[in-house]
mmCIF file of C-alpha atoms and ligand atoms in Angstrom:
data_model
loop_
_atom_site.group_PDB
_atom_site.id
_atom_site.type_symbol
_atom_site.label_atom_id
_atom_site.label_comp_id
_atom_site.label_asym_id
_atom_site.label_seq_id
_atom_site.Cartn_x
_atom_site.Cartn_y
_atom_site.Cartn_z
ATOM 1 C CA MET A 107 94.256 -90.690 -34.191
ATOM 2 C CA LYS A 108 90.712 -89.996 -35.408
ATOM 3 C CA ILE A 109 89.022 -92.745 -37.402
ATOM 4 C CA LEU A 110 85.657 -92.731 -39.171
ATOM 5 C CA VAL A 111 84.118 -96.196 -39.625
ATOM 6 C CA ILE A 112 81.390 -96.876 -42.185
ATOM 7 C CA ASN A 113 79.557 -100.194 -42.397
ATOM 8 C CA PRO A 114 76.819 -100.387 -45.026
ATOM 9 C CA GLY A 115 74.764 -103.576 -44.511
ATOM 10 C CA SER A 116 71.756 -105.002 -46.315
ATOM 11 C CA THR A 117 69.342 -103.752 -43.650
ATOM 12 C CA SER A 118 71.357 -100.967 -41.998
ATOM 13 C CA THR A 119 74.107 -98.347 -42.204
ATOM 14 C CA LYS A 120 76.352 -98.346 -39.151
ATOM 15 C CA ILE A 121 78.605 -95.358 -38.486
ATOM 16 C CA ALA A 122 81.228 -94.883 -35.774
ATOM 17 C CA VAL A 123 83.959 -92.425 -34.857
ATOM 18 C CA TYR A 124 86.965 -93.467 -32.783
ATOM 19 C CA GLU A 125 89.783 -91.566 -31.085
ATOM 20 C CA ASP A 126 92.337 -94.390 -31.264
ATOM 21 C CA MET A 127 90.209 -97.303 -29.945
ATOM 22 C CA LEU A 128 87.893 -95.081 -27.868
ATOM 23 C CA PRO A 129 84.428 -94.873 -29.497
ATOM 24 C CA LEU A 130 83.176 -91.264 -29.639
ATOM 25 C CA LEU A 131 80.078 -92.016 -31.730
ATOM 26 C CA MET A 132 78.249 -95.215 -32.614
ATOM 27 C CA CYS A 133 75.010 -95.226 -34.577
ATOM 28 C CA ASN A 134 72.964 -97.819 -36.400
ATOM 29 C CA ILE A 135 70.457 -96.560 -38.967
ATOM 30 C CA GLN A 136 67.948 -99.249 -39.971
ATOM 31 C CA HIS A 137 66.603 -99.358 -43.550
ATOM 32 C CA SER A 138 63.200 -100.758 -44.445
ATOM 33 C CA VAL A 139 62.630 -102.851 -47.590
ATOM 34 C CA GLU A 140 60.503 -99.979 -49.101
ATOM 35 C CA GLU A 141 63.131 -97.309 -48.371
ATOM 36 C CA LEU A 142 65.843 -99.175 -50.311
ATOM 37 C CA SER A 143 63.542 -100.435 -53.066
ATOM 38 C CA VAL A 144 63.609 -96.975 -54.761
ATOM 39 C CA PHE A 145 67.249 -97.645 -55.735
ATOM 40 C CA PRO A 146 67.499 -99.920 -58.790
ATOM 41 C CA GLN A 147 71.077 -101.004 -57.911
ATOM 42 C CA VAL A 148 73.173 -100.948 -54.737
ATOM 43 C CA LEU A 149 75.613 -98.457 -56.307
ATOM 44 C CA ASP A 150 72.662 -96.052 -56.710
ATOM 45 C CA GLU A 151 72.549 -95.881 -52.881
ATOM 46 C CA PHE A 152 76.001 -94.203 -52.790
ATOM 47 C CA GLU A 153 74.826 -90.581 -52.257
ATOM 48 C CA PHE A 154 72.001 -91.625 -49.901
ATOM 49 C CA ARG A 155 74.309 -93.612 -47.607
ATOM 50 C CA LYS A 156 77.168 -91.095 -47.822
ATOM 51 C CA ASN A 157 74.794 -88.274 -46.862
ATOM 52 C CA LEU A 158 73.578 -90.327 -43.880
ATOM 53 C CA VAL A 159 77.182 -90.461 -42.662
ATOM 54 C CA LEU A 160 77.677 -86.705 -43.085
ATOM 55 C CA ARG A 161 74.302 -85.984 -41.432
ATOM 56 C CA GLU A 162 75.158 -88.136 -38.381
ATOM 57 C CA LEU A 163 78.524 -86.364 -37.980
ATOM 58 C CA GLU A 164 76.818 -82.970 -38.165
ATOM 59 C CA THR A 165 73.938 -83.927 -35.831
ATOM 60 C CA ASN A 166 76.425 -85.189 -33.256
ATOM 61 C CA GLY A 167 78.744 -82.173 -33.568
ATOM 62 C CA ILE A 168 81.703 -84.260 -34.815
ATOM 63 C CA PRO A 169 84.074 -82.172 -36.981
ATOM 64 C CA PHE A 170 84.806 -83.603 -40.440
ATOM 65 C CA ALA A 171 88.519 -84.214 -39.755
ATOM 66 C CA PHE A 172 89.975 -87.732 -39.716
ATOM 67 C CA ASP A 173 93.306 -89.540 -40.084
ATOM 68 C CA ALA A 174 91.586 -92.487 -41.756
ATOM 69 C CA VAL A 175 88.187 -93.545 -43.035
ATOM 70 C CA VAL A 176 87.650 -97.298 -43.011
ATOM 71 C CA GLY A 177 84.741 -99.046 -44.693
ATOM 72 C CA ARG A 178 83.421 -102.584 -44.615
ATOM 73 C CA GLY A 179 85.066 -104.272 -47.579
ATOM 74 C CA GLY A 180 83.211 -105.004 -50.798
ATOM 75 C CA LEU A 181 82.759 -108.178 -52.817
ATOM 76 C CA LEU A 182 85.979 -108.175 -54.795
ATOM 77 C CA LYS A 183 88.005 -111.114 -56.069
ATOM 78 C CA PRO A 184 88.681 -113.728 -53.363
ATOM 79 C CA VAL A 185 91.458 -112.390 -51.078
ATOM 80 C CA SER A 186 93.339 -113.276 -47.923
ATOM 81 C CA GLY A 187 92.286 -111.657 -44.668
ATOM 82 C CA GLY A 188 93.702 -108.373 -43.354
ATOM 83 C CA VAL A 189 93.648 -104.644 -44.001
ATOM 84 C CA TYR A 190 93.781 -103.135 -47.520
ATOM 85 C CA GLU A 191 94.255 -99.523 -48.633
ATOM 86 C CA VAL A 192 91.476 -98.565 -51.057
ATOM 87 C CA ASN A 193 93.120 -98.286 -54.487
ATOM 88 C CA GLU A 194 92.149 -97.795 -58.125
ATOM 89 C CA ALA A 195 91.953 -101.575 -58.833
ATOM 90 C CA MET A 196 89.520 -101.971 -55.941
ATOM 91 C CA ILE A 197 87.371 -99.043 -57.076
ATOM 92 C CA GLN A 198 87.316 -100.383 -60.641
ATOM 93 C CA ASP A 199 86.377 -103.889 -59.491
ATOM 94 C CA THR A 200 83.631 -102.517 -57.246
ATOM 95 C CA THR A 201 82.108 -100.079 -59.736
ATOM 96 C CA THR A 202 82.628 -101.432 -63.238
ATOM 97 C CA HIS A 203 83.039 -105.167 -62.814
ATOM 98 C CA ALA A 204 81.274 -105.650 -59.462
ATOM 99 C CA MET A 205 81.285 -109.422 -59.061
ATOM 100 C CA HIS A 206 78.391 -109.475 -56.613
ATOM 101 C CA THR A 207 75.820 -106.953 -55.506
ATOM 102 C CA HIS A 208 75.762 -106.051 -51.825
ATOM 103 C CA ALA A 209 75.636 -102.851 -49.777
ATOM 104 C CA CYS A 210 79.136 -103.587 -48.454
ATOM 105 C CA ASN A 211 80.447 -102.617 -51.928
ATOM 106 C CA LEU A 212 79.727 -99.030 -50.862
ATOM 107 C CA GLY A 213 82.023 -99.233 -47.795
ATOM 108 C CA GLY A 214 85.325 -98.745 -49.627
ATOM 109 C CA LEU A 215 83.778 -96.319 -52.129
ATOM 110 C CA ILE A 216 82.351 -93.989 -49.473
ATOM 111 C CA ALA A 217 85.556 -94.271 -47.403
ATOM 112 C CA HIS A 218 87.624 -93.293 -50.452
ATOM 113 C CA ASN A 219 85.307 -90.410 -51.407
ATOM 114 C CA LEU A 220 85.316 -88.901 -47.901
ATOM 115 C CA ALA A 221 89.046 -89.479 -47.284
ATOM 116 C CA SER A 222 89.914 -87.787 -50.585
ATOM 117 C CA GLN A 223 88.285 -84.562 -49.281
ATOM 118 C CA LEU A 224 90.718 -84.423 -46.335
ATOM 119 C CA PRO A 225 94.465 -83.753 -46.720
ATOM 120 C CA GLY A 226 96.562 -86.698 -45.481
ATOM 121 C CA CYS A 227 93.540 -88.866 -44.685
ATOM 122 C CA ARG A 228 93.765 -92.528 -45.821
ATOM 123 C CA ALA A 229 91.007 -94.935 -46.852
ATOM 124 C CA PHE A 230 91.003 -98.624 -45.877
ATOM 125 C CA ILE A 231 88.857 -101.743 -45.855
ATOM 126 C CA ALA A 232 89.469 -104.905 -43.799
ATOM 127 C CA ASP A 233 88.493 -108.600 -43.897
ATOM 128 C CA PRO A 234 85.926 -108.256 -46.725
ATOM 129 C CA GLY A 235 83.199 -110.874 -47.261
ATOM 130 C CA VAL A 236 85.309 -112.505 -50.000
ATOM 131 C CA VAL A 237 88.079 -113.686 -47.629
ATOM 132 C CA ASP A 238 88.695 -117.221 -48.892
ATOM 133 C CA GLU A 239 90.348 -119.875 -46.718
ATOM 134 C CA LEU A 240 88.251 -122.822 -47.922
ATOM 135 C CA ASP A 241 89.531 -126.353 -47.822
ATOM 136 C CA ASP A 242 89.854 -127.630 -51.416
ATOM 137 C CA VAL A 243 87.216 -130.340 -50.871
ATOM 138 C CA ALA A 244 84.728 -127.596 -49.970
ATOM 139 C CA ARG A 245 85.111 -125.918 -53.387
ATOM 140 C CA ILE A 246 83.866 -128.720 -55.624
ATOM 141 C CA THR A 247 80.190 -129.015 -56.549
ATOM 142 C CA GLY A 248 78.435 -131.560 -58.750
ATOM 143 C CA SER A 249 79.021 -129.313 -61.776
ATOM 144 C CA PRO A 250 82.511 -128.264 -62.916
ATOM 145 C CA LEU A 251 80.769 -125.227 -64.446
ATOM 146 C CA MET A 252 79.802 -123.984 -60.999
ATOM 147 C CA PRO A 253 82.541 -124.277 -58.360
ATOM 148 C CA ARG A 254 81.583 -123.242 -54.869
ATOM 149 C CA ILE A 255 82.600 -119.775 -53.650
ATOM 150 C CA THR A 256 82.209 -118.234 -50.243
ATOM 151 C CA ILE A 257 80.730 -114.867 -49.289
ATOM 152 C CA TRP A 258 80.375 -114.510 -45.562
ATOM 153 C CA HIS A 259 80.651 -112.252 -42.516
ATOM 154 C CA ALA A 260 84.433 -112.745 -42.327
ATOM 155 C CA LEU A 261 85.054 -109.511 -40.406
ATOM 156 C CA ASN A 262 82.593 -110.198 -37.598
ATOM 157 C CA GLN A 263 83.133 -113.964 -37.407
ATOM 158 C CA LYS A 264 86.891 -113.520 -36.933
ATOM 159 C CA ALA A 265 86.359 -110.731 -34.367
ATOM 160 C CA ILE A 266 83.924 -112.940 -32.403
ATOM 161 C CA ALA A 267 86.287 -115.931 -32.630
ATOM 162 C CA ARG A 268 89.092 -113.837 -31.108
ATOM 163 C CA HIS A 269 86.702 -112.481 -28.444
ATOM 164 C CA TYR A 270 85.731 -116.043 -27.442
ATOM 165 C CA ALA A 271 89.389 -117.181 -27.467
ATOM 166 C CA ARG A 272 90.355 -114.268 -25.151
ATOM 167 C CA GLU A 273 87.561 -115.213 -22.742
ATOM 168 C CA GLN A 274 88.788 -118.818 -22.702
ATOM 169 C CA GLY A 275 92.415 -117.766 -22.173
ATOM 170 C CA THR A 276 93.486 -119.311 -25.452
ATOM 171 C CA ARG A 277 94.116 -118.318 -29.079
ATOM 172 C CA TYR A 278 91.829 -118.392 -32.115
ATOM 173 C CA GLU A 279 94.642 -120.324 -33.823
ATOM 174 C CA ASP A 280 94.245 -123.172 -31.260
ATOM 175 C CA LEU A 281 90.474 -123.628 -31.562
ATOM 176 C CA ASP A 282 87.923 -125.507 -33.681
ATOM 177 C CA LEU A 283 84.752 -123.414 -33.886
ATOM 178 C CA ILE A 284 81.498 -123.218 -35.765
ATOM 179 C CA ILE A 285 80.320 -119.625 -36.017
ATOM 180 C CA CYS A 286 76.927 -118.532 -37.275
ATOM 181 C CA HIS A 287 76.243 -114.864 -38.086
ATOM 182 C CA LEU A 288 72.488 -114.238 -38.013
ATOM 183 C CA GLY A 289 72.012 -110.978 -39.934
ATOM 184 C CA GLY A 290 70.215 -109.804 -43.080
ATOM 185 C CA GLY A 291 72.228 -112.674 -44.608
ATOM 186 C CA ILE A 292 73.182 -115.740 -42.575
ATOM 187 C CA SER A 293 76.663 -117.260 -42.757
ATOM 188 C CA VAL A 294 77.846 -120.459 -41.103
ATOM 189 C CA ALA A 295 81.573 -121.251 -41.082
ATOM 190 C CA ALA A 296 83.849 -123.918 -39.640
ATOM 191 C CA HIS A 297 87.044 -122.355 -38.258
ATOM 192 C CA HIS A 298 89.939 -124.754 -37.866
ATOM 193 C CA HIS A 299 92.927 -123.261 -36.022
ATOM 194 C CA GLY A 300 92.353 -119.707 -37.273
ATOM 195 C CA LYS A 301 91.163 -120.495 -40.814
ATOM 196 C CA ALA A 302 87.597 -120.712 -42.109
ATOM 197 C CA ILE A 303 87.943 -124.010 -43.974
ATOM 198 C CA GLU A 304 84.205 -124.121 -44.719
ATOM 199 C CA ALA A 305 81.799 -121.207 -45.150
ATOM 200 C CA ASN A 306 78.632 -120.783 -47.182
ATOM 201 C CA ASN A 307 77.815 -118.154 -49.777
ATOM 202 C CA ALA A 308 75.427 -116.130 -47.620
ATOM 203 C CA LEU A 309 74.615 -113.852 -50.539
ATOM 204 C CA ASN A 310 73.761 -116.178 -53.391
ATOM 205 C CA GLY A 311 71.947 -119.449 -53.064
ATOM 206 C CA ASP A 312 74.019 -121.463 -50.601
ATOM 207 C CA GLY A 313 72.979 -122.200 -47.026
ATOM 208 C CA PRO A 314 69.893 -121.406 -44.957
ATOM 209 C CA PHE A 315 67.392 -118.772 -46.033
ATOM 210 C CA SER A 316 67.663 -115.539 -44.063
ATOM 211 C CA PRO A 317 65.759 -112.255 -43.571
ATOM 212 C CA GLU A 318 66.527 -111.272 -47.162
ATOM 213 C CA ARG A 319 68.246 -114.229 -48.919
ATOM 214 C CA ALA A 320 66.784 -117.331 -50.499
ATOM 215 C CA GLY A 321 69.598 -119.681 -49.449
ATOM 216 C CA THR A 322 69.935 -123.031 -51.263
ATOM 217 C CA LEU A 323 67.114 -123.484 -53.800
ATOM 218 C CA PRO A 324 65.810 -126.438 -55.846
ATOM 219 C CA ALA A 325 67.998 -126.131 -59.010
ATOM 220 C CA GLY A 326 65.447 -127.551 -61.486
ATOM 221 C CA ALA A 327 62.666 -125.212 -60.335
ATOM 222 C CA LEU A 328 65.092 -122.277 -60.553
ATOM 223 C CA ILE A 329 65.976 -123.110 -64.186
ATOM 224 C CA ASP A 330 62.275 -123.346 -65.052
ATOM 225 C CA LEU A 331 61.654 -119.963 -63.437
ATOM 226 C CA CYS A 332 64.557 -118.413 -65.385
ATOM 227 C CA PHE A 333 62.987 -119.522 -68.671
ATOM 228 C CA SER A 334 59.375 -118.787 -67.685
ATOM 229 C CA GLY A 335 59.518 -115.335 -69.308
ATOM 230 C CA LYS A 336 57.940 -113.901 -66.162
ATOM 231 C CA PHE A 337 61.041 -112.172 -64.798
ATOM 232 C CA THR A 338 64.030 -110.215 -66.063
ATOM 233 C CA ARG A 339 67.527 -111.312 -64.995
ATOM 234 C CA ASP A 340 67.709 -108.486 -62.443
ATOM 235 C CA GLU A 341 64.284 -109.338 -61.027
ATOM 236 C CA LEU A 342 65.329 -112.968 -60.566
ATOM 237 C CA LYS A 343 68.584 -111.915 -58.867
ATOM 238 C CA LYS A 344 66.447 -109.905 -56.419
ATOM 239 C CA ARG A 345 64.357 -113.067 -55.759
ATOM 240 C CA ILE A 346 67.566 -114.706 -54.518
ATOM 241 C CA SER A 347 69.105 -111.788 -52.690
ATOM 242 C CA GLY A 348 67.065 -108.801 -51.540
ATOM 243 C CA HIS A 349 63.435 -109.745 -51.958
ATOM 244 C CA ALA A 350 63.854 -113.303 -50.690
ATOM 245 C CA GLY A 351 63.692 -115.195 -47.395
ATOM 246 C CA LEU A 352 61.589 -113.492 -44.700
ATOM 247 C CA ALA A 353 61.150 -110.420 -46.945
ATOM 248 C CA ALA A 354 59.531 -112.544 -49.677
ATOM 249 C CA HIS A 355 57.366 -114.660 -47.360
ATOM 250 C CA LEU A 356 56.357 -111.994 -44.841
ATOM 251 C CA GLY A 357 57.120 -108.626 -46.491
ATOM 252 C CA THR A 358 59.652 -107.558 -43.854
ATOM 253 C CA THR A 359 63.187 -108.284 -42.644
ATOM 254 C CA ASN A 360 62.344 -106.916 -39.196
ATOM 255 C CA VAL A 361 62.624 -109.954 -36.918
ATOM 256 C CA PRO A 362 61.374 -108.238 -33.718
ATOM 257 C CA ALA A 363 58.249 -107.126 -35.652
ATOM 258 C CA ILE A 364 57.743 -110.694 -36.932
ATOM 259 C CA ILE A 365 57.996 -112.049 -33.384
ATOM 260 C CA ARG A 366 55.428 -109.483 -32.189
ATOM 261 C CA SER A 367 52.983 -110.627 -34.878
ATOM 262 C CA ILE A 368 53.602 -114.284 -33.902
ATOM 263 C CA GLU A 369 52.748 -113.365 -30.314
ATOM 264 C CA GLU A 370 49.532 -111.825 -31.636
ATOM 265 C CA GLY A 371 48.627 -115.148 -33.296
ATOM 266 C CA ASP A 372 50.090 -114.901 -36.837
ATOM 267 C CA LYS A 373 50.498 -118.613 -37.738
ATOM 268 C CA LYS A 374 52.109 -117.997 -41.148
ATOM 269 C CA ALA A 375 54.829 -115.830 -39.559
ATOM 270 C CA GLU A 376 55.400 -118.535 -36.921
ATOM 271 C CA LEU A 377 55.839 -121.279 -39.534
ATOM 272 C CA VAL A 378 58.193 -119.217 -41.732
ATOM 273 C CA LEU A 379 60.409 -118.069 -38.841
ATOM 274 C CA ASP A 380 60.538 -121.599 -37.402
ATOM 275 C CA SER A 381 61.517 -122.859 -40.843
ATOM 276 C CA MET A 382 64.389 -120.327 -41.011
ATOM 277 C CA ILE A 383 65.599 -121.530 -37.593
ATOM 278 C CA TYR A 384 65.307 -125.180 -38.726
ATOM 279 C CA ASN A 385 67.368 -124.440 -41.864
ATOM 280 C CA VAL A 386 70.052 -122.618 -39.863
ATOM 281 C CA ALA A 387 70.283 -125.573 -37.456
ATOM 282 C CA LYS A 388 70.575 -128.013 -40.389
ATOM 283 C CA THR A 389 73.454 -125.978 -41.903
ATOM 284 C CA ILE A 390 75.281 -125.812 -38.552
ATOM 285 C CA ALA A 391 74.981 -129.591 -38.170
ATOM 286 C CA ALA A 392 76.223 -130.147 -41.746
ATOM 287 C CA THR A 393 79.147 -127.775 -41.139
ATOM 288 C CA SER A 394 80.274 -129.901 -38.152
ATOM 289 C CA VAL A 395 81.509 -132.449 -40.718
ATOM 290 C CA ALA A 396 84.291 -130.045 -41.765
ATOM 291 C CA LEU A 397 85.708 -130.392 -38.231
ATOM 292 C CA TYR A 398 85.096 -134.162 -38.052
ATOM 293 C CA GLY A 399 82.589 -133.350 -35.286
ATOM 294 C CA LYS A 400 85.345 -132.125 -32.944
ATOM 295 C CA ILE A 401 83.965 -128.679 -32.059
ATOM 296 C CA ASP A 402 85.204 -126.623 -29.115
ATOM 297 C CA ALA A 403 82.182 -124.312 -29.290
ATOM 298 C CA ILE A 404 79.401 -122.985 -31.471
ATOM 299 C CA LEU A 405 79.220 -119.163 -31.444
ATOM 300 C CA LEU A 406 76.015 -117.369 -32.442
ATOM 301 C CA THR A 407 76.267 -113.706 -33.434
ATOM 302 C CA GLY A 408 74.570 -110.999 -35.583
ATOM 303 C CA GLY A 409 71.481 -108.862 -34.978
ATOM 304 C CA ILE A 410 69.039 -111.789 -34.714
ATOM 305 C CA ALA A 411 71.122 -113.301 -31.896
ATOM 306 C CA TYR A 412 69.506 -110.616 -29.665
ATOM 307 C CA SER A 413 66.301 -112.622 -29.898
ATOM 308 C CA ASP A 414 65.619 -115.191 -27.153
ATOM 309 C CA TYR A 415 62.805 -116.506 -29.344
ATOM 310 C CA VAL A 416 65.256 -117.466 -32.114
ATOM 311 C CA VAL A 417 68.250 -118.421 -29.968
ATOM 312 C CA SER A 418 66.301 -120.722 -27.626
ATOM 313 C CA ARG A 419 64.723 -122.603 -30.560
ATOM 314 C CA LEU A 420 68.075 -122.888 -32.314
ATOM 315 C CA LYS A 421 69.763 -124.180 -29.164
ATOM 316 C CA LYS A 422 67.093 -126.888 -28.827
ATOM 317 C CA ARG A 423 68.101 -128.309 -32.205
ATOM 318 C CA ILE A 424 71.923 -128.023 -32.047
ATOM 319 C CA SER A 425 73.019 -128.208 -28.417
ATOM 320 C CA PHE A 426 73.888 -131.911 -28.873
ATOM 321 C CA LEU A 427 76.816 -130.818 -31.091
ATOM 322 C CA ALA A 428 78.891 -128.604 -28.739
ATOM 323 C CA PRO A 429 78.599 -125.863 -26.075
ATOM 324 C CA ILE A 430 76.890 -122.757 -27.466
ATOM 325 C CA HIS A 431 77.895 -119.137 -26.714
ATOM 326 C CA VAL A 432 75.933 -116.098 -27.865
ATOM 327 C CA TYR A 433 77.457 -112.742 -28.921
ATOM 328 C CA PRO A 434 74.498 -110.617 -30.087
ATOM 329 C CA GLY A 435 75.138 -107.881 -32.644
ATOM 330 C CA GLU A 436 78.553 -107.518 -34.167
ATOM 331 C CA GLU A 437 82.054 -106.334 -33.378
ATOM 332 C CA GLU A 438 82.670 -105.152 -36.921
ATOM 333 C CA MET A 439 83.019 -101.487 -36.014
ATOM 334 C CA ASP A 440 85.702 -102.118 -33.370
ATOM 335 C CA SER A 441 87.412 -104.541 -35.708
ATOM 336 C CA LEU A 442 87.480 -102.020 -38.596
ATOM 337 C CA ALA A 443 88.820 -99.287 -36.287
ATOM 338 C CA PHE A 444 91.445 -101.695 -34.921
ATOM 339 C CA ASN A 445 92.596 -102.565 -38.453
ATOM 340 C CA ALA A 446 92.767 -98.903 -39.563
ATOM 341 C CA LEU A 447 94.654 -97.876 -36.442
ATOM 342 C CA GLY A 448 97.082 -100.788 -36.835
ATOM 343 C CA ALA A 449 97.649 -99.775 -40.475
ATOM 344 C CA LEU A 450 98.236 -96.100 -39.594
ATOM 345 C CA LYS A 451 100.671 -96.991 -36.821
ATOM 346 C CA GLY A 452 102.565 -99.494 -38.991
ATOM 347 C CA GLU A 453 101.603 -102.343 -36.632
ATOM 348 C CA LEU A 454 99.612 -104.252 -39.264
ATOM 349 C CA PRO A 455 100.812 -104.929 -42.814
ATOM 350 C CA ILE A 456 98.794 -103.019 -45.428
ATOM 351 C CA GLN A 457 97.881 -105.421 -48.215
ATOM 352 C CA ILE A 458 97.612 -104.347 -51.842
ATOM 353 C CA TYR A 459 94.552 -105.395 -53.826
ATOM 354 C CA THR A 460 95.400 -106.213 -57.448
HETATM 355 N N1 ADP B 1147 66.605 -107.196 -30.903
HETATM 356 C C1 ADP B 1147 66.517 -107.929 -32.009
HETATM 357 N N2 ADP B 1147 65.894 -109.134 -31.978
HETATM 358 C C2 ADP B 1147 65.787 -109.884 -33.097
HETATM 359 N N3 ADP B 1147 66.258 -109.528 -34.299
HETATM 360 C C3 ADP B 1147 66.886 -108.364 -34.390
HETATM 361 C C4 ADP B 1147 67.056 -107.494 -33.265
HETATM 362 N N4 ADP B 1147 67.728 -106.388 -33.686
HETATM 363 C C5 ADP B 1147 67.969 -106.560 -35.009
HETATM 364 N N5 ADP B 1147 67.453 -107.746 -35.429
HETATM 365 C C6 ADP B 1147 67.446 -108.299 -36.787
HETATM 366 O O1 ADP B 1147 68.779 -108.514 -37.212
HETATM 367 C C7 ADP B 1147 68.837 -108.423 -38.640
HETATM 368 C C8 ADP B 1147 70.011 -107.530 -39.030
HETATM 369 O O2 ADP B 1147 71.170 -108.026 -38.435
HETATM 370 P P1 ADP B 1147 72.583 -107.298 -38.584
HETATM 371 O O3 ADP B 1147 73.588 -108.206 -37.974
HETATM 372 O O4 ADP B 1147 72.478 -105.889 -38.088
HETATM 373 O O5 ADP B 1147 72.702 -107.377 -40.125
HETATM 374 P P2 ADP B 1147 73.077 -106.644 -41.449
HETATM 375 O O6 ADP B 1147 74.481 -106.184 -41.280
HETATM 376 O O7 ADP B 1147 72.942 -107.774 -42.362
HETATM 377 O O8 ADP B 1147 72.107 -105.548 -41.776
HETATM 378 C C9 ADP B 1147 67.498 -107.857 -39.104
HETATM 379 O O9 ADP B 1147 66.747 -108.902 -39.649
HETATM 380 C C10 ADP B 1147 66.892 -107.329 -37.816
HETATM 381 O O10 ADP B 1147 65.476 -107.385 -37.812
HETATM 382 C C1 LIG B 1148 78.330 -109.816 -47.799
HETATM 383 C C2 LIG B 1148 78.568 -110.734 -46.705
HETATM 384 C C3 LIG B 1148 77.568 -111.390 -45.963
HETATM 385 C C4 LIG B 1148 76.201 -110.800 -45.776
HETATM 386 O O1 LIG B 1148 75.239 -111.445 -46.134
HETATM 387 O O2 LIG B 1148 76.071 -109.601 -45.101
HETATM 388 P P1 LIG B 1148 74.684 -108.928 -44.532
HETATM 389 O O3 LIG B 1148 74.095 -109.838 -43.512
HETATM 390 O O4 LIG B 1148 75.115 -107.624 -43.913
HETATM 391 O O5 LIG B 1148 73.774 -108.699 -45.669
#
């Protein structure tokens, strides 16, 4: 079966084509802050990102003929994990009442648009960032008006957890893990026997700052800024997610470029990147509490995990907690293809989003 996989991220669009589980094409198109800043809203990037997909297929001589198109899932209502067929309720929730803004909202929409042009082709998403398995104690904050929610790299974290379990000759369901995805956003989750009982909101103001997110902020200062009259609501949202973190301090989300400028003597870049690493380490240590400190392993993944500069400094701060294993990049594309194939073959239950 032929499967097209589309993964729109905050700093990239990843595209893959599979014949069953055999990858025929795999490409990762990076987006600069300037390139995306011409689009007022994420949904305005629909045509741009869809055309990138079509262009890559054409450039690589891949015929536009698929049994399924699967996209990274969007930020819908909290759901259980698994594979979902894209339906009208999902499209409505993504377009008209989008609960959160993120490029992944385009995954299901582009999948649906392309699949609808092909007879018999189905559109799916799997393990979206709103998969919610939180322990009840992790939901309560100091204000009943603002319960805690989680938005995280559920798809990749679960794929990496299963990868590690396979290597250890055991099952994800038998392990206690802390997993940290170091991407455009940074998520840290505690996985207890196959469920993420603790995970931050990597998109909106919870956890470490990241290449393009502010992470946890001082609440009083944030309220003052909201009422300062200096920013519109949308501008302030961008200061939390988009033009925040490394992008706000250093004008780029490109970590290899930041490391090159540190090597050339840029002291500001060094301090900011070291601070991001410090904040990630602090969140990982705090997350260990969810597992009562009994951690089989800490797994580091995501694009930034390619960097020895970052990983070695992170290890220095957290190696007292548990053994650390590094899985650079992501296994989201394989995981999406696996879910679509399982759905097509009737080997995985297809969940209905309502
Ligand atoms: N070789 C590398 N070394 C360090 N950082 C990298 C490397 N490759 C990519 N990155 C960084 O990884 C981040 C993107 O990670 P990725 O997991 O692809 O995220 P996303 O899906 O959020 O776009 C960017 O900040 C990018 O600069
Ligand atoms: C939306 C889920 C988590 C996230 O922050 O993803 P990116 O790192 O791809 O922006």
